[in-house]
mmCIF file of C-alpha atoms in Angstrom:
data_model
loop_
_atom_site.group_PDB
_atom_site.id
_atom_site.type_symbol
_atom_site.label_atom_id
_atom_site.label_comp_id
_atom_site.label_asym_id
_atom_site.label_seq_id
_atom_site.Cartn_x
_atom_site.Cartn_y
_atom_site.Cartn_z
ATOM 1 C CA UNK I 168 140.006 39.208 119.897
ATOM 2 C CA UNK I 169 142.205 38.097 116.826
ATOM 3 C CA UNK I 170 143.258 34.130 116.820
ATOM 4 C CA UNK I 171 146.297 33.365 114.234
ATOM 5 C CA UNK I 172 148.622 30.030 114.218
ATOM 6 C CA UNK I 173 151.952 29.502 112.284
ATOM 7 C CA UNK I 174 153.234 26.194 111.479
ATOM 8 C CA UNK I 175 154.545 25.276 108.658
ATOM 9 C CA UNK I 176 151.351 23.076 107.332
ATOM 10 C CA UNK I 177 149.176 23.925 109.205
ATOM 11 C CA UNK I 178 146.635 27.562 108.315
ATOM 12 C CA UNK I 179 146.868 30.132 110.191
ATOM 13 C CA UNK I 180 143.427 31.695 111.949
ATOM 14 C CA UNK I 181 142.833 34.695 112.430
ATOM 15 C CA UNK I 182 139.360 36.232 113.335
ATOM 16 C CA UNK I 183 138.254 38.733 111.696
ATOM 17 C CA UNK I 184 136.343 40.397 114.358
ATOM 18 C CA UNK I 185 139.355 42.272 115.777
ATOM 19 C CA UNK I 186 139.103 44.706 113.652
ATOM 20 C CA UNK I 187 134.781 45.757 114.877
ATOM 21 C CA UNK I 188 136.905 45.736 118.161
ATOM 22 C CA UNK I 189 140.153 47.115 117.349
ATOM 23 C CA UNK I 190 139.833 50.286 119.768
ATOM 24 C CA UNK I 191 143.069 52.021 119.201
ATOM 25 C CA UNK I 192 143.149 53.949 122.808
ATOM 26 C CA UNK I 193 146.127 51.039 124.258
ATOM 27 C CA UNK I 194 148.084 47.900 122.186
ATOM 28 C CA UNK I 195 148.633 44.762 124.414
ATOM 29 C CA UNK I 196 150.991 42.230 123.678
ATOM 30 C CA UNK I 197 148.852 38.735 122.078
ATOM 31 C CA UNK I 198 148.426 35.943 124.322
ATOM 32 C CA UNK I 199 148.521 32.639 123.291
ATOM 33 C CA UNK I 200 146.225 29.454 123.049
ATOM 34 C CA UNK I 201 145.326 26.069 121.293
ATOM 35 C CA UNK I 202 142.360 25.598 119.317
ATOM 36 C CA UNK I 203 141.903 21.532 120.152
ATOM 37 C CA UNK I 204 139.994 19.963 117.205
ATOM 38 C CA UNK I 205 138.451 16.806 117.684
ATOM 39 C CA UNK I 206 139.352 15.212 114.734
ATOM 40 C CA UNK I 207 142.560 17.270 113.681
ATOM 41 C CA UNK I 208 145.821 18.392 115.218
ATOM 42 C CA UNK I 209 146.033 21.205 118.668
ATOM 43 C CA UNK I 210 146.240 24.064 116.420
ATOM 44 C CA UNK I 211 148.320 27.267 118.035
ATOM 45 C CA UNK I 212 147.113 30.563 118.242
ATOM 46 C CA UNK I 213 146.745 33.945 120.221
ATOM 47 C CA UNK I 214 144.420 36.789 121.208
ATOM 48 C CA UNK I 215 144.944 40.250 121.269
ATOM 49 C CA UNK I 216 143.790 43.815 120.726
ATOM 50 C CA UNK I 217 144.885 47.093 118.807
ATOM 51 C CA UNK I 218 147.824 43.927 117.814
ATOM 52 C CA UNK I 219 147.746 45.091 113.640
ATOM 53 C CA UNK I 220 151.487 45.639 114.334
ATOM 54 C CA UNK I 221 152.628 41.669 115.453
ATOM 55 C CA UNK I 222 150.047 40.371 113.380
ATOM 56 C CA UNK I 223 152.063 41.930 110.453
ATOM 57 C CA UNK I 224 155.065 41.065 112.273
ATOM 58 C CA UNK I 225 153.628 37.474 112.140
ATOM 59 C CA UNK I 226 152.688 37.210 108.845
ATOM 60 C CA UNK I 227 156.071 38.281 108.405
ATOM 61 C CA UNK I 228 158.247 36.243 110.353
ATOM 62 C CA UNK I 229 156.407 33.156 107.769
ATOM 63 C CA UNK I 230 158.996 34.731 105.232
ATOM 64 C CA UNK I 231 156.492 34.344 102.321
ATOM 65 C CA UNK I 232 158.203 35.649 99.459
ATOM 66 C CA UNK I 233 154.064 36.592 98.513
ATOM 67 C CA UNK I 234 151.234 37.000 100.269
ATOM 68 C CA UNK I 235 147.522 36.361 98.223
ATOM 69 C CA UNK I 236 145.506 38.365 100.463
ATOM 70 C CA UNK I 237 141.839 37.536 99.757
ATOM 71 C CA UNK I 238 139.215 39.820 100.844
ATOM 72 C CA UNK I 239 135.194 39.822 99.823
ATOM 73 C CA UNK I 240 133.504 42.817 98.744
ATOM 74 C CA UNK I 241 131.731 43.804 102.287
ATOM 75 C CA UNK I 242 135.435 43.922 104.160
ATOM 76 C CA UNK I 243 137.131 45.554 101.452
ATOM 77 C CA UNK I 244 134.850 48.171 101.614
ATOM 78 C CA UNK I 245 134.568 48.281 105.402
ATOM 79 C CA UNK I 246 138.666 46.900 106.234
ATOM 80 C CA UNK I 247 140.499 47.670 102.803
ATOM 81 C CA UNK I 248 142.249 48.950 104.752
ATOM 82 C CA UNK I 249 144.086 47.341 107.181
ATOM 83 C CA UNK I 250 146.250 45.755 105.426
ATOM 84 C CA UNK I 251 147.630 48.705 103.637
ATOM 85 C CA UNK I 252 150.618 49.074 104.806
ATOM 86 C CA UNK I 253 151.688 45.592 103.727
ATOM 87 C CA UNK I 254 149.944 47.488 100.454
ATOM 88 C CA UNK I 255 153.013 50.017 100.130
ATOM 89 C CA UNK I 256 155.202 49.897 97.004
ATOM 90 C CA UNK I 257 159.034 49.042 98.269
ATOM 91 C CA UNK I 258 159.968 51.877 97.618
ATOM 92 C CA UNK I 259 157.124 54.061 99.599
ATOM 93 C CA UNK I 260 158.663 51.594 101.937
ATOM 94 C CA UNK I 261 162.210 52.504 101.816
ATOM 95 C CA UNK I 262 161.456 56.108 101.660
ATOM 96 C CA UNK I 263 159.962 56.304 104.442
ATOM 97 C CA UNK I 264 162.511 54.174 106.675
ATOM 98 C CA UNK I 265 165.052 54.832 104.695
ATOM 99 C CA UNK I 266 166.686 51.372 105.554
ATOM 100 C CA UNK I 267 166.221 48.946 102.471
ATOM 101 C CA UNK I 268 166.033 45.752 105.025
ATOM 102 C CA UNK I 269 162.630 46.744 106.324
ATOM 103 C CA UNK I 270 161.714 47.161 102.158
ATOM 104 C CA UNK I 271 163.349 44.042 101.092
ATOM 105 C CA UNK I 272 161.719 42.376 104.446
ATOM 106 C CA UNK I 273 158.486 42.918 102.832
ATOM 107 C CA UNK I 274 156.793 39.896 100.657
ATOM 108 C CA UNK I 275 154.637 41.289 97.409
ATOM 109 C CA UNK I 276 150.480 41.603 98.408
ATOM 110 C CA UNK I 277 148.812 41.235 96.042
ATOM 111 C CA UNK I 278 144.194 41.644 96.851
ATOM 112 C CA UNK I 279 141.591 39.297 95.198
ATOM 113 C CA UNK I 280 138.307 39.933 95.676
ATOM 114 C CA UNK I 281 135.417 37.369 95.801
ATOM 115 C CA UNK I 282 131.756 38.276 96.462
ATOM 116 C CA UNK I 283 130.483 38.745 99.427
ATOM 117 C CA UNK I 284 129.072 35.349 101.797
ATOM 118 C CA UNK I 285 127.890 31.382 99.485
ATOM 119 C CA UNK I 286 128.514 33.554 96.246
ATOM 120 C CA UNK I 287 132.335 32.835 96.807
ATOM 121 C CA UNK I 288 131.940 28.607 96.424
ATOM 122 C CA UNK I 289 132.117 28.480 92.941
ATOM 123 C CA UNK I 290 134.330 26.563 90.733
ATOM 124 C CA UNK I 291 134.387 30.023 88.539
ATOM 125 C CA UNK I 292 135.793 31.434 91.233
ATOM 126 C CA UNK I 293 138.119 28.826 92.183
ATOM 127 C CA UNK I 294 138.748 29.227 88.893
ATOM 128 C CA UNK I 295 139.910 32.221 89.304
ATOM 129 C CA UNK I 296 142.140 32.856 92.171
ATOM 130 C CA UNK I 297 143.713 29.711 90.846
ATOM 131 C CA UNK I 298 144.279 31.753 87.702
ATOM 132 C CA UNK I 299 145.510 34.976 89.304
ATOM 133 C CA UNK I 300 147.722 33.142 91.619
ATOM 134 C CA UNK I 301 149.840 31.420 88.698
ATOM 135 C CA UNK I 302 149.778 35.028 86.698
ATOM 136 C CA UNK I 303 150.787 37.624 89.522
ATOM 137 C CA UNK I 304 153.607 34.256 90.441
ATOM 138 C CA UNK I 305 152.565 32.627 94.029
ATOM 139 C CA UNK I 306 155.220 30.046 94.175
ATOM 140 C CA UNK I 307 155.744 27.483 97.317
ATOM 141 C CA UNK I 308 156.485 30.418 99.788
ATOM 142 C CA UNK I 309 153.549 32.278 98.963
ATOM 143 C CA UNK I 310 151.091 32.765 101.722
ATOM 144 C CA UNK I 311 147.773 32.612 101.406
ATOM 145 C CA UNK I 312 146.260 35.548 103.974
ATOM 146 C CA UNK I 313 142.060 34.806 103.885
ATOM 147 C CA UNK I 314 140.741 38.329 105.659
ATOM 148 C CA UNK I 315 136.453 37.440 105.714
ATOM 149 C CA UNK I 316 133.338 35.507 106.936
ATOM 150 C CA UNK I 317 133.327 32.116 106.458
ATOM 151 C CA UNK I 318 131.751 31.622 103.565
ATOM 152 C CA UNK I 319 135.679 32.657 102.000
ATOM 153 C CA UNK I 320 137.526 31.285 104.505
ATOM 154 C CA UNK I 321 135.289 28.070 103.173
ATOM 155 C CA UNK I 322 136.601 28.948 99.409
ATOM 156 C CA UNK I 323 140.469 30.062 99.828
ATOM 157 C CA UNK I 324 140.751 26.584 102.331
ATOM 158 C CA UNK I 325 140.477 25.091 99.054
ATOM 159 C CA UNK I 326 142.570 27.025 97.004
ATOM 160 C CA UNK I 327 145.732 26.868 99.157
ATOM 161 C CA UNK I 328 145.241 23.781 99.312
ATOM 162 C CA UNK I 329 145.059 22.568 96.011
ATOM 163 C CA UNK I 330 147.410 25.474 95.143
ATOM 164 C CA UNK I 331 150.422 23.663 95.966
ATOM 165 C CA UNK I 332 151.454 21.302 98.686
ATOM 166 C CA UNK I 333 151.888 22.552 101.885
ATOM 167 C CA UNK I 334 151.240 26.305 101.711
ATOM 168 C CA UNK I 335 150.287 28.165 104.283
ATOM 169 C CA UNK I 336 147.850 29.282 105.313
ATOM 170 C CA UNK I 337 145.836 32.612 107.289
ATOM 171 C CA UNK I 338 142.411 32.747 108.800
#
């Protein structure tokens, strides 16, 4: 199951459980839903199975200059290839598609791997994330993507909120 929201000031929400449910049999379009929080605004989202291409399209539709992909060791070892199509070199995309516009539309993707569970929630890891983001050239147009569980989402949300005002975030 996948849930995601695309707003300039609000996070996108992706449930990491969709990878385990990825059936591979056929693709169905994502269905819109709403997440209603008692103390916050309603966040639009989508649910679907076998929707990797749609997820990528939603990420590209945000028009980021760079994607900062943050995951943990376990998720990376089990599902690290899920975003491999986004991690391709632009020259590889050009060779596969034959179109320079496809390569130009793809933002640069940088991946940062944190320790698993509550071990990722530390000042040292938050500092490392901030230093990494500036080292790889993150800007206000960069998109932060958290691919993992609750603790990873906590530290990634804090990181995104500190990176730039209005940073775009995907869970």
